[in-house]
XYZ file of C-alpha atoms in Angstrom:
762
model
C 40.676 -8.866 -272.738
C 42.669 -6.000 -271.539
C 43.605 -8.191 -268.504
C 44.814 -11.425 -270.272
C 46.827 -9.742 -272.253
C 48.424 -7.736 -269.577
C 48.663 -10.852 -267.960
C 50.401 -12.790 -271.227
C 52.933 -10.160 -271.433
C 53.830 -9.772 -267.671
C 54.504 -13.885 -267.881
C 56.893 -13.412 -271.280
C 58.602 -10.219 -269.810
C 59.548 -12.349 -266.173
C 60.271 -15.130 -268.322
C 62.694 -13.320 -270.664
C 63.462 -11.142 -267.920
C 64.817 -14.233 -265.695
C 66.396 -16.112 -268.529
C 68.680 -13.324 -269.224
C 69.720 -12.278 -266.258
C 71.012 -16.013 -265.371
C 72.791 -15.724 -268.507
C 74.335 -12.573 -268.215
C 74.933 -13.839 -264.624
C 76.776 -16.793 -265.949
C 78.682 -14.285 -268.658
C 79.960 -11.902 -266.012
C 80.932 -14.878 -263.782
C 83.399 -16.081 -266.478
C 84.840 -12.844 -267.647
C 84.932 -12.018 -263.494
C 87.232 -15.496 -263.598
C 89.087 -14.879 -266.626
C 90.453 -11.291 -265.880
C 91.346 -13.165 -262.779
C 93.069 -15.873 -263.726
C 95.073 -13.481 -266.245
C 95.624 -11.483 -263.141
C 97.191 -14.011 -261.150
C 99.412 -15.841 -263.774
C 100.992 -12.456 -264.654
C 101.614 -11.878 -261.192
C 103.250 -15.332 -260.396
C 105.492 -14.852 -263.430
C 106.758 -11.370 -262.444
C 107.061 -12.391 -258.339
C 109.199 -15.114 -259.896
C 111.257 -12.846 -261.557
C 111.531 -10.170 -259.308
C 112.082 -12.301 -256.179
C 115.376 -13.909 -258.296
C 116.742 -10.803 -258.739
C 115.590 -9.388 -255.153
C 117.744 -12.190 -253.558
C 120.942 -11.853 -255.781
C 120.390 -8.624 -254.255
C 119.857 -9.648 -250.613
C 122.354 -12.326 -250.550
C 125.260 -8.997 -251.586
C 124.131 -7.255 -248.839
C 123.205 -4.338 -252.351
C 120.538 -2.095 -250.701
C 120.575 0.317 -253.445
C 120.580 -2.600 -255.801
C 117.162 -3.615 -254.368
C 115.702 0.545 -254.504
C 117.065 0.436 -258.091
C 114.804 -2.812 -259.227
C 111.950 -1.545 -257.661
C 112.183 1.671 -259.085
C 112.956 -0.046 -262.226
C 109.833 -2.668 -262.493
C 107.191 -0.384 -260.644
C 105.825 0.935 -263.993
C 104.138 -2.208 -264.955
C 100.384 -2.075 -265.722
C 97.888 -1.698 -262.815
C 100.716 -2.275 -260.640
C 100.510 -0.433 -257.066
C 103.539 -0.936 -255.450
C 106.520 -3.333 -254.592
C 108.091 -4.032 -250.712
C 111.399 -5.860 -249.854
C 111.342 -6.591 -246.208
C 113.510 -8.384 -243.939
C 112.654 -11.638 -241.872
C 111.188 -9.196 -239.085
C 109.399 -7.545 -241.338
C 111.838 -3.937 -241.624
C 111.677 -2.545 -244.961
C 114.542 -2.296 -246.915
C 113.054 -1.519 -250.110
C 109.236 0.300 -251.238
C 107.642 1.832 -253.903
C 107.174 5.400 -252.688
C 103.343 4.783 -252.524
C 103.272 1.554 -251.235
C 103.260 2.678 -247.690
C 100.098 5.242 -248.350
C 97.784 2.218 -250.160
C 99.137 -0.989 -247.906
C 99.841 0.681 -244.468
C 100.504 -2.031 -242.551
C 102.359 -5.317 -242.867
C 100.160 -7.697 -244.837
C 99.028 -10.772 -243.278
C 100.168 -12.366 -246.363
C 104.139 -11.623 -246.233
C 103.720 -12.984 -242.610
C 102.174 -16.441 -243.397
C 104.711 -16.170 -246.167
C 107.694 -15.930 -244.112
C 106.389 -18.220 -241.254
C 105.695 -20.991 -243.727
C 108.540 -19.898 -246.467
C 105.935 -20.558 -249.416
C 103.932 -17.970 -251.527
C 100.676 -16.712 -250.522
C 98.292 -14.651 -252.225
C 95.049 -12.508 -251.438
C 92.117 -10.152 -252.480
C 91.671 -7.406 -249.908
C 90.082 -3.939 -249.854
C 92.034 -0.864 -247.835
C 90.848 2.315 -247.800
C 87.544 1.496 -250.272
C 90.627 0.287 -253.125
C 90.583 -3.441 -254.193
C 93.813 -5.233 -254.025
C 95.835 -8.123 -255.022
C 98.742 -8.559 -252.870
C 101.647 -11.842 -253.946
C 103.476 -12.041 -251.064
C 106.772 -14.608 -251.324
C 109.883 -15.142 -248.873
C 113.385 -14.723 -250.114
C 116.350 -16.961 -249.442
C 119.838 -16.586 -248.301
C 122.736 -18.749 -249.584
C 122.237 -21.540 -247.573
C 118.366 -21.595 -248.719
C 117.077 -19.911 -245.049
C 114.268 -17.546 -245.336
C 115.925 -14.336 -245.124
C 113.557 -11.784 -245.645
C 109.953 -11.294 -247.986
C 108.767 -9.683 -250.586
C 105.022 -8.251 -251.680
C 103.838 -7.204 -255.049
C 100.745 -5.215 -255.457
C 98.121 -4.947 -257.852
C 95.206 -2.400 -258.169
C 92.058 -4.816 -259.105
C 89.740 -1.848 -259.819
C 89.502 -2.758 -263.545
C 87.803 -6.015 -263.043
C 85.470 -4.330 -261.113
C 84.969 -2.182 -263.757
C 85.091 -4.066 -266.951
C 82.431 -6.382 -264.673
C 80.548 -3.395 -264.470
C 80.126 -2.526 -268.239
C 79.500 -6.116 -269.095
C 76.279 -6.010 -266.892
C 75.321 -2.758 -268.159
C 75.305 -4.247 -271.699
C 73.508 -7.229 -270.819
C 70.376 -4.613 -269.010
C 70.562 -3.036 -272.206
C 70.243 -6.451 -274.035
C 67.115 -7.364 -271.880
C 65.445 -4.500 -272.163
C 65.778 -4.334 -276.015
C 64.436 -8.386 -275.842
C 61.368 -7.247 -273.180
C 60.447 -4.099 -275.701
C 60.382 -6.414 -279.082
C 58.446 -8.835 -277.181
C 56.064 -6.897 -275.381
C 55.176 -5.350 -279.032
C 55.089 -8.612 -280.785
C 52.729 -9.978 -277.984
C 50.375 -6.524 -278.642
C 50.132 -7.224 -282.361
C 49.495 -11.168 -281.787
C 47.031 -10.500 -279.087
C 45.110 -7.816 -281.458
C 45.085 -9.273 -284.715
C 44.751 -12.824 -283.245
C 43.201 -12.829 -279.861
C 41.287 -9.465 -278.940
C 38.718 -9.430 -281.832
C 37.781 -13.189 -281.855
C 37.468 -12.997 -277.943
C 35.627 -10.148 -277.890
C 32.862 -11.155 -280.249
C 32.230 -14.345 -278.156
C 32.027 -12.670 -274.983
C 29.572 -10.238 -276.436
C 28.136 -13.313 -278.374
C 27.574 -14.877 -274.229
C 26.448 -12.140 -272.752
C 23.651 -11.525 -275.140
C 22.718 -15.275 -274.518
C 22.489 -14.260 -270.596
C 20.493 -11.564 -271.046
C 17.976 -13.222 -273.376
C 18.585 -11.238 -276.421
C 18.524 -12.033 -279.968
C 22.356 -13.074 -280.529
C 23.663 -13.587 -283.828
C 26.738 -16.224 -283.027
C 30.438 -15.060 -284.462
C 31.816 -15.831 -287.782
C 33.314 -19.209 -288.453
C 36.864 -18.004 -288.415
C 35.813 -16.890 -284.686
C 34.675 -20.347 -284.016
C 37.495 -22.076 -285.873
C 39.695 -20.577 -283.241
C 37.401 -20.740 -280.328
C 35.888 -23.858 -281.503
C 36.145 -25.724 -277.921
C 34.342 -22.867 -276.220
C 31.823 -22.692 -279.151
C 30.764 -26.359 -278.222
C 29.797 -25.896 -274.325
C 28.111 -22.586 -274.960
C 25.966 -23.776 -277.884
C 24.196 -26.071 -275.599
C 23.907 -24.014 -272.397
C 22.435 -21.032 -274.575
C 19.874 -24.039 -275.887
C 19.301 -25.078 -272.180
C 19.252 -21.541 -270.695
C 16.383 -20.447 -272.967
C 14.836 -24.054 -272.068
C 15.092 -22.782 -268.454
C 13.552 -19.766 -269.074
C 10.717 -20.980 -271.023
C 10.001 -23.539 -267.773
C 10.635 -21.044 -265.167
C 7.907 -18.818 -266.926
C 5.616 -21.601 -266.851
C 5.845 -22.431 -263.391
C 5.689 -18.954 -262.532
C 2.378 -18.799 -263.918
C 1.122 -22.217 -262.024
C 2.487 -21.026 -258.619
C 0.935 -17.708 -259.281
C -2.508 -19.638 -259.654
C -1.916 -21.921 -256.754
C -1.081 -18.862 -254.657
C 2.607 -20.525 -253.929
C 6.051 -18.920 -252.600
C 6.832 -15.858 -254.213
C 9.932 -15.802 -256.098
C 11.683 -12.996 -258.442
C 10.115 -15.002 -261.246
C 6.772 -15.138 -260.117
C 7.069 -11.309 -259.327
C 8.416 -10.338 -262.705
C 5.336 -12.135 -264.291
C 2.823 -10.624 -261.467
C 3.910 -7.390 -262.460
C 3.870 -7.873 -265.883
C 0.400 -8.973 -265.999
C -0.827 -5.965 -263.222
C 1.098 -3.557 -265.167
C -0.031 -4.767 -268.819
C 1.769 -2.446 -270.823
C 2.360 0.034 -268.564
C 5.885 1.002 -267.044
C 6.814 1.311 -263.398
C 8.838 4.549 -261.732
C 9.991 4.573 -258.667
C 11.411 7.440 -256.609
C 13.971 7.391 -253.940
C 16.552 9.781 -252.460
C 19.422 7.035 -252.396
C 20.892 5.369 -255.836
C 21.218 1.880 -256.007
C 24.587 2.360 -257.478
C 26.987 4.767 -257.244
C 30.222 5.794 -259.501
C 33.332 7.288 -257.940
C 37.115 8.128 -258.871
C 39.492 6.342 -257.961
C 43.076 7.348 -259.981
C 42.534 7.035 -263.071
C 39.634 4.466 -262.524
C 36.074 4.243 -262.047
C 34.381 2.313 -259.517
C 30.778 0.862 -258.953
C 29.542 0.567 -255.148
C 26.050 -0.790 -254.083
C 25.202 0.782 -250.592
C 24.218 -0.681 -248.152
C 20.863 -0.114 -248.053
C 17.675 -1.781 -246.963
C 15.803 -0.020 -249.196
C 18.177 -0.784 -252.043
C 17.911 -4.646 -250.866
C 14.023 -4.043 -250.997
C 13.405 -2.263 -254.486
C 15.615 -3.123 -257.115
C 14.029 -6.563 -257.363
C 10.857 -4.937 -258.191
C 12.535 -3.079 -261.204
C 14.819 -6.087 -262.148
C 11.788 -7.577 -262.709
C 9.838 -4.627 -264.881
C 12.479 -3.101 -266.426
C 11.254 0.126 -265.166
C 12.916 3.570 -264.010
C 14.822 4.405 -260.598
C 14.590 8.609 -259.929
C 17.310 9.395 -257.534
C 20.198 11.747 -256.785
C 23.373 11.302 -257.828
C 25.649 11.310 -255.022
C 29.029 9.677 -256.484
C 31.834 11.525 -257.514
C 31.951 10.266 -260.907
C 28.182 10.186 -261.389
C 28.140 12.483 -264.072
C 30.454 11.171 -265.900
C 28.590 7.848 -266.358
C 25.084 9.020 -267.473
C 24.283 10.350 -271.194
C 23.345 13.495 -272.107
C 19.679 13.189 -270.322
C 21.388 11.625 -267.051
C 20.331 8.262 -267.408
C 22.381 5.254 -267.979
C 21.358 1.268 -267.369
C 22.160 -0.776 -264.494
C 22.990 -3.306 -263.200
C 26.442 -2.909 -264.678
C 27.216 -6.169 -265.445
C 23.559 -7.324 -266.790
C 21.192 -3.958 -267.669
C 18.003 -4.192 -266.721
C 15.868 -0.809 -265.721
C 17.051 2.637 -266.049
C 18.697 4.794 -263.328
C 18.232 8.510 -263.509
C 19.784 10.777 -261.501
C 18.754 14.116 -260.257
C 21.151 16.769 -259.011
C 21.254 18.768 -256.118
C 23.647 21.488 -254.789
C 25.426 21.367 -251.839
C 23.361 23.774 -250.182
C 19.714 22.151 -251.032
C 21.201 18.412 -249.824
C 22.533 20.046 -246.677
C 18.853 21.598 -246.067
C 16.310 18.917 -247.594
C 18.416 15.874 -246.224
C 20.893 16.734 -243.540
C 18.672 19.289 -242.390
C 14.705 18.742 -242.621
C 14.393 15.032 -243.303
C 16.573 13.643 -240.894
C 17.050 16.573 -238.424
C 13.433 17.151 -238.143
C 11.302 14.474 -239.696
C 13.137 11.499 -238.722
C 13.812 12.276 -234.724
C 9.890 13.408 -235.176
C 8.548 9.988 -236.511
C 11.079 8.151 -234.079
C 10.139 8.253 -230.144
C 13.849 7.942 -229.169
C 13.565 11.088 -227.357
C 15.859 13.465 -229.535
C 14.711 16.965 -230.216
C 13.393 17.604 -233.783
C 14.798 20.850 -235.508
C 12.782 22.656 -237.623
C 14.503 25.630 -239.855
C 12.477 27.671 -242.055
C 15.587 27.009 -244.837
C 15.481 23.841 -244.359
C 11.907 23.514 -245.247
C 12.225 26.123 -248.157
C 15.109 23.661 -249.401
C 12.982 20.463 -248.839
C 10.365 21.688 -251.447
C 12.493 22.958 -253.922
C 13.796 19.266 -253.716
C 10.795 17.795 -253.880
C 9.592 20.087 -256.703
C 12.599 18.840 -258.814
C 11.937 15.526 -258.348
C 8.597 16.245 -259.631
C 9.860 18.022 -263.005
C 12.179 15.067 -263.352
C 9.341 12.610 -262.752
C 7.187 14.234 -265.239
C 9.897 14.178 -267.920
C 10.011 10.775 -267.634
C 6.914 9.619 -268.013
C 5.647 12.252 -270.347
C 4.690 9.722 -272.829
C 3.010 7.128 -270.690
C -0.508 6.129 -270.821
C -0.967 4.758 -267.641
C 2.303 5.222 -265.355
C 2.669 3.198 -262.620
C 5.048 5.736 -259.898
C 6.461 4.406 -256.418
C 7.793 6.915 -254.067
C 9.985 5.706 -251.263
C 10.089 7.208 -247.682
C 9.601 10.636 -245.903
C 12.298 12.255 -248.209
C 9.361 13.000 -250.355
C 6.225 14.074 -248.371
C 5.575 16.562 -250.744
C 6.169 14.559 -253.793
C 2.957 12.698 -254.580
C 0.771 15.753 -254.638
C 3.214 18.024 -256.780
C 3.354 14.136 -259.166
C -0.667 14.642 -259.026
C -0.888 18.090 -259.861
C 1.102 17.534 -262.854
C 0.301 13.943 -264.070
C -3.207 13.277 -263.049
C -3.732 10.155 -264.619
C -0.690 8.389 -263.151
C -1.235 5.927 -260.745
C 1.036 6.889 -257.506
C 1.894 5.183 -254.387
C 4.291 6.361 -251.312
C 5.625 3.874 -248.911
C 6.723 5.753 -245.773
C 9.591 3.472 -244.113
C 9.865 4.580 -240.496
C 7.227 4.851 -238.088
C 4.345 7.858 -238.111
C 3.758 8.703 -234.882
C 0.384 9.723 -232.900
C -1.300 13.274 -233.598
C 0.062 15.038 -230.506
C 3.833 14.196 -231.567
C 3.626 14.826 -235.059
C 1.582 18.406 -234.252
C 5.580 19.537 -233.076
C 6.093 19.949 -236.696
C 5.610 23.543 -238.300
C 4.391 22.407 -241.573
C 1.779 19.515 -240.492
C -0.630 20.172 -242.717
C 1.164 21.094 -245.976
C 3.038 17.554 -245.406
C -0.243 15.343 -244.977
C -1.736 17.143 -248.124
C 1.370 16.194 -250.017
C 1.215 12.830 -248.821
C -2.385 12.416 -249.499
C -1.706 13.099 -253.251
C -0.572 9.960 -253.644
C -3.508 6.833 -254.780
C -1.700 4.269 -251.694
C -0.006 5.600 -248.620
C 1.883 2.465 -247.280
C 3.236 1.588 -243.657
C 4.960 -1.765 -242.384
C 2.041 -1.972 -239.773
C -1.543 -1.410 -239.084
C -0.405 1.092 -236.077
C 1.029 3.271 -238.032
C -1.860 3.756 -240.807
C -4.482 3.732 -237.517
C -1.703 7.038 -236.371
C -1.844 8.746 -239.856
C -5.519 8.540 -239.872
C -5.926 10.060 -237.183
C -3.276 12.640 -237.091
C -5.554 13.488 -240.959
C -8.673 13.423 -238.730
C -7.345 16.488 -236.125
C -5.566 18.358 -238.937
C -6.692 18.505 -242.112
C -10.355 19.231 -243.970
C -10.794 15.826 -245.069
C -13.021 12.672 -245.013
C -11.745 9.447 -242.769
C -13.004 5.988 -243.801
C -12.057 4.287 -240.873
C -14.086 1.048 -242.494
C -12.050 0.772 -245.219
C -8.627 2.841 -244.209
C -9.078 5.551 -246.526
C -9.132 9.283 -246.561
C -10.865 11.939 -249.246
C -9.244 14.797 -249.792
C -9.992 17.653 -252.767
C -12.153 15.086 -254.529
C -9.631 12.279 -254.080
C -9.278 8.774 -252.732
C -6.057 7.652 -250.558
C -6.107 4.037 -249.295
C -3.925 4.169 -246.115
C -2.561 0.516 -245.830
C 0.057 -2.003 -244.346
C 2.586 -3.636 -246.130
C 5.296 -5.208 -244.338
C 8.677 -4.882 -245.949
C 11.013 -8.041 -245.453
C 14.352 -10.053 -246.948
C 15.013 -12.024 -249.818
C 14.757 -15.738 -248.743
C 17.626 -17.838 -250.604
C 17.471 -21.247 -249.221
C 20.102 -23.346 -249.486
C 19.837 -26.892 -251.222
C 21.870 -28.602 -248.486
C 21.294 -27.357 -244.804
C 25.069 -27.403 -243.340
C 25.917 -29.627 -240.558
C 26.082 -28.452 -236.906
C 30.099 -28.844 -237.175
C 30.447 -26.847 -239.990
C 28.857 -24.214 -238.309
C 31.144 -24.772 -235.229
C 34.078 -24.393 -237.389
C 33.123 -21.342 -239.068
C 31.991 -19.601 -235.640
C 35.613 -21.092 -234.303
C 37.391 -19.607 -236.891
C 35.528 -16.257 -236.646
C 36.783 -15.764 -233.285
C 40.056 -16.800 -233.627
C 40.311 -13.681 -236.015
C 38.710 -11.559 -233.818
C 41.142 -12.812 -230.945
C 39.312 -12.569 -228.156
C 39.109 -16.489 -226.524
C 34.855 -16.559 -226.365
C 32.929 -19.878 -226.218
C 29.564 -17.484 -226.909
C 28.546 -15.459 -229.470
C 26.116 -12.090 -230.188
C 25.520 -10.189 -232.748
C 23.935 -6.735 -233.397
C 23.966 -4.900 -236.872
C 23.185 -1.487 -237.198
C 23.453 1.832 -238.666
C 25.068 4.114 -235.652
C 21.808 5.742 -234.989
C 20.383 6.685 -231.924
C 17.130 5.034 -232.323
C 18.589 1.876 -232.468
C 19.445 1.040 -228.990
C 22.738 0.272 -229.050
C 23.468 1.968 -225.860
C 20.677 0.636 -223.970
C 22.034 -3.390 -225.570
C 25.570 -2.922 -224.024
C 23.617 -1.753 -220.952
C 21.832 -5.438 -221.314
C 25.398 -6.842 -221.355
C 26.673 -5.872 -218.599
C 23.473 -6.588 -216.486
C 23.769 -10.187 -217.590
C 27.055 -10.511 -216.998
C 26.761 -9.211 -213.625
C 23.561 -11.580 -213.037
C 25.136 -14.246 -214.377
C 29.142 -14.165 -214.017
C 29.388 -18.048 -214.944
C 29.375 -16.198 -218.252
C 32.125 -13.423 -217.771
C 35.259 -15.079 -220.050
C 32.493 -16.946 -222.114
C 29.776 -14.423 -223.868
C 31.116 -11.818 -226.234
C 28.789 -9.469 -228.102
C 29.578 -8.504 -231.257
C 28.192 -5.042 -232.773
C 28.568 -4.000 -236.374
C 27.938 -0.706 -236.242
C 27.760 1.319 -239.388
C 29.123 5.402 -239.417
C 26.217 7.606 -240.773
C 25.103 11.052 -240.869
C 28.424 12.407 -239.723
C 27.946 15.429 -240.434
C 24.828 16.336 -237.937
C 25.620 16.584 -234.395
C 23.871 14.664 -232.616
C 24.902 11.701 -234.303
C 28.381 12.411 -234.256
C 27.761 12.464 -230.660
C 26.161 9.253 -230.109
C 29.216 7.452 -232.295
C 31.366 8.993 -229.331
C 28.827 7.744 -226.714
C 28.708 4.191 -228.035
C 32.057 3.771 -228.379
C 32.997 5.447 -224.811
C 30.146 2.930 -223.239
C 32.119 -0.582 -224.720
C 35.203 1.108 -223.830
C 33.892 1.466 -220.200
C 32.145 -1.893 -220.249
C 35.047 -3.781 -221.949
C 37.596 -2.050 -218.899
C 35.268 -3.335 -216.371
C 34.808 -7.633 -217.635
C 38.312 -7.677 -219.341
C 40.242 -10.917 -218.570
C 43.114 -11.894 -221.130
C 42.312 -12.048 -224.468
C 38.154 -12.154 -223.313
C 36.604 -8.939 -223.553
C 32.738 -8.707 -223.380
C 32.206 -6.235 -226.181
C 33.418 -5.978 -229.437
C 32.853 -3.025 -231.475
C 33.191 -2.996 -235.191
C 32.818 0.383 -236.397
C 33.027 0.191 -240.288
C 31.050 -0.449 -243.620
C 30.560 -4.641 -243.834
C 29.740 -6.237 -247.158
C 26.619 -8.111 -247.256
C 28.540 -11.175 -247.253
C 30.977 -10.167 -244.292
C 27.466 -9.721 -242.282
C 25.702 -12.882 -243.218
C 28.650 -14.602 -241.823
C 28.148 -13.453 -238.447
C 24.358 -14.275 -238.250
C 25.673 -17.697 -239.393
C 27.622 -18.580 -236.293
C 26.031 -16.236 -233.464
C 24.384 -18.116 -230.801
C 22.007 -15.065 -230.864
C 21.008 -11.963 -232.752
C 20.160 -8.767 -230.746
C 17.397 -6.295 -232.653
C 16.826 -3.441 -229.561
C 15.305 -0.373 -231.779
C 13.808 2.185 -229.098
C 11.637 2.921 -232.051
C 12.175 1.160 -235.910
C 9.740 1.006 -238.904
C 10.575 -2.910 -239.620
C 13.600 -3.204 -238.805
C 15.485 -5.904 -241.735
C 18.100 -6.811 -239.425
C 15.907 -9.152 -238.064
C 14.740 -11.020 -240.840
C 17.965 -10.796 -242.453
C 19.307 -13.058 -239.025
C 16.404 -15.639 -239.571
C 17.099 -16.189 -243.374
C 20.574 -16.939 -242.731
C 20.315 -19.024 -240.247
C 20.022 -22.540 -242.933
C 20.867 -24.432 -239.725
C 17.660 -23.378 -237.949
C 19.854 -22.602 -235.071
C 20.149 -19.060 -233.231
C 17.926 -17.232 -230.868
C 16.629 -13.656 -231.957
C 16.075 -11.079 -229.812
C 13.728 -8.264 -230.204
C 12.150 -4.917 -229.484
C 8.459 -4.927 -229.317
C 8.655 -1.296 -230.724
C 10.137 -2.667 -234.155
C 7.317 -3.426 -236.560
C 9.420 -6.510 -236.877
C 7.971 -8.004 -233.713
C 4.752 -8.212 -234.928
C 5.845 -10.793 -237.962
C 8.051 -12.665 -235.437
C 6.092 -13.592 -232.565
C 8.792 -16.349 -231.759
C 11.615 -14.121 -230.898
C 12.312 -13.266 -227.311
C 10.247 -10.048 -227.556
C 11.839 -7.579 -224.974
C 11.449 -3.452 -223.911
C 15.170 -2.094 -224.537
C 14.323 0.646 -221.640
C 14.393 -2.582 -219.266
C 18.251 -3.611 -219.384
C 18.107 -5.865 -216.920
C 14.631 -8.044 -218.637
C 17.031 -7.294 -221.697
C 19.778 -9.038 -219.987
C 17.860 -12.101 -218.635
C 16.890 -12.753 -221.973
C 20.492 -13.144 -222.986
C 20.451 -15.622 -220.422
C 16.703 -17.021 -221.464
C 18.377 -17.321 -225.134
C 22.022 -19.530 -224.188
C 20.304 -21.560 -222.233
C 17.426 -22.738 -224.424
C 16.326 -26.529 -225.313
C 17.656 -26.866 -228.363
C 14.490 -28.191 -229.418
C 12.770 -25.367 -228.733
C 15.555 -23.083 -230.730
C 14.595 -24.757 -233.299
C 11.194 -24.392 -233.266
C 11.412 -21.293 -232.656
C 13.582 -20.719 -235.759
C 11.557 -22.971 -237.945
C 8.171 -21.130 -238.146
C 10.150 -17.852 -238.307
C 11.859 -18.850 -241.228
C 8.135 -19.764 -242.488
C 7.012 -16.529 -241.856
C 9.833 -15.024 -243.435
C 9.908 -17.462 -246.394
C 6.154 -16.777 -247.312
C 6.291 -12.989 -246.595
C 9.552 -12.112 -248.383
C 10.538 -9.303 -250.024
C 8.839 -10.636 -253.569
C 5.745 -10.779 -251.772
C 5.982 -7.634 -250.622
C 6.164 -5.705 -253.992
C 3.941 -7.664 -255.466
C 1.339 -6.785 -252.628
C 2.378 -2.826 -253.091
C 2.109 -2.903 -256.865
C -0.592 -5.179 -257.399
C -2.926 -3.300 -254.591
C -1.886 0.075 -256.385
C -2.623 -1.236 -260.220
C -6.473 -2.994 -258.973
C -7.521 0.819 -257.411
C -9.938 2.630 -259.814
C -8.643 6.088 -260.100
C -11.330 8.809 -259.908
C -13.956 6.685 -258.070
C -15.918 8.674 -256.492
C -15.910 6.426 -253.066
C -13.417 3.521 -252.071
C -14.094 -0.116 -253.094
C -15.957 -2.083 -250.714
C -13.550 -4.852 -251.353
C -10.265 -5.152 -252.346
C -8.358 -7.940 -253.931
C -6.159 -8.072 -250.635
C -8.466 -7.212 -247.704
C -7.823 -10.559 -246.360
C -4.492 -10.038 -246.347
C -4.665 -6.582 -244.829
C -7.404 -8.050 -242.227
C -4.703 -10.383 -241.081
């Protein structure tokens, strides 16, 4: 409404201003012409009288008479001076000040004597605006005996014009102020109220809440809109009812997972209980920019994966508040409803000091656990102070979680990732009846590698407070069980992948995460993809034929440098593609406060520059490095047009980029080159699987992808799309929460059969 009012006011101001300016310009022009005409008429009359007298004196050779005449007539308004000259332009009689104002003989006088006719001219001499009348003077025989100039100062005309403009601008400003005031009153009294009430009515209809329609008076004013909204509301109600019925049928028939099916499945499994999710990163960040607060959604696979669950079951998400305006947007209990445009769940923010964030997040989690769990040849760093901060922050989240679920009879808690290894035990100690799962999004190393950590026993004991510990793949589950078996006094049940410690069973199961699969109704034809690719190449200004793409955070585990070396090897061994193949690397900066990450970013830039300098020709270059954050839609555009996508992680839990690329290829074209060290390599077996450390073989994989027969490309992509479609993000969420709700708490032994035993075996 404010935007509408502002636009209306601006339009009126512009319209009134333009009309007033044009009117004022016409008024000024008329005034200027009138003043000039009056001056010219006055000068002409005076000049004729003066010329007659001057000719009489000139014919009699009476020079003193000429001087006396000039002195007598020099005091007229705006008259600068008079000059009498002979035919050689020698001054016979001149006003005292004329020579200082007009130092040279005017061209008008020369023209008047030469052509024997009066001449006039407007001119500017020494920043002084003048009007000059020049006329010939005749002898007795009517021959030209000399000439005369009469010079007027026209500055008063300019001053008068400025006064007119000033009055016009004051008039315009007054009109604008009156129009703004009247418009605001009209909008406030006649438009704002009805439109605001109608908007609220439509919002409540959209969010499926009980909605009281606006008053009859409002609807009279908005009758055309009301006629359209009422049927729309009924259609929405019928669509929701049909979707719920369809979701129940799909549940029965085990069809594809959708957001609606997940909602129905979760509501059934929770049976009145509430779901609580804990993560380090929040799904919505509020930042202050000037006088406004903006909302951003971080480009995170975790947010992409978790939010559909919360929207489906109206749960609570507990996360660190990191935005500059986060504190301003929460209530007294540090809560707010999100998403902002359609609230469906609660976000509870936890506050950390800068020191705590430095030690817990940048220190122990990302300089310690991250390199420890990723076999990427970066030495983990463990500091006692970071460990203390990690303990403190985990305890603070445990307190916040306990506060949120204090009144819950059967709470269900889903903890996310390696930032909260101690949290499951802390939650169980505070709320023993809570069902707790933790999903570990990164790999779990073998026992020998994990033994590097000085606090390995505490971390394992914290994790074993959970009822379910989830990993992406079975190999990580096996590594975890082996680590527990070696480090702790605990019973490991290898048959059912479970651990018993402190008389509590923890199931250790694989739940391969995925992405949303938005299938378009109409698949884009080939020429549309080609046109979009050509447009993108033109924007990049690279003059190429084939495109490859990589999308990663600037992380040393992602194999970006190895990927560049593979491109270099490919161009060496297949020179016919030089000038024709370009690899676009989208690299989002991350954790730049950690020295290893800052150094790695420079290494990536240097390597891209080196390879480009080696092969560059004209507009073409082999590598385009886009080192900034990109929106999901920007990334999808590259996915849709790239001939191939390279995911060459040196070690990864899953890597959703591979599945995002497959999901985006609605045309069933494109080839995925995938590292065997990713969890995605277990699901997407029709990708070209490579060892990223073997750069020559990876380079050959690029050639294989570009030269692959189109029928094979389509067959491979169809099978991968079917896998992602059937095992999408909603399937992942439904499996994890379903298994958690199906567990029997306090059992003496692991159940011999579980609802998803077949799924896990597969």
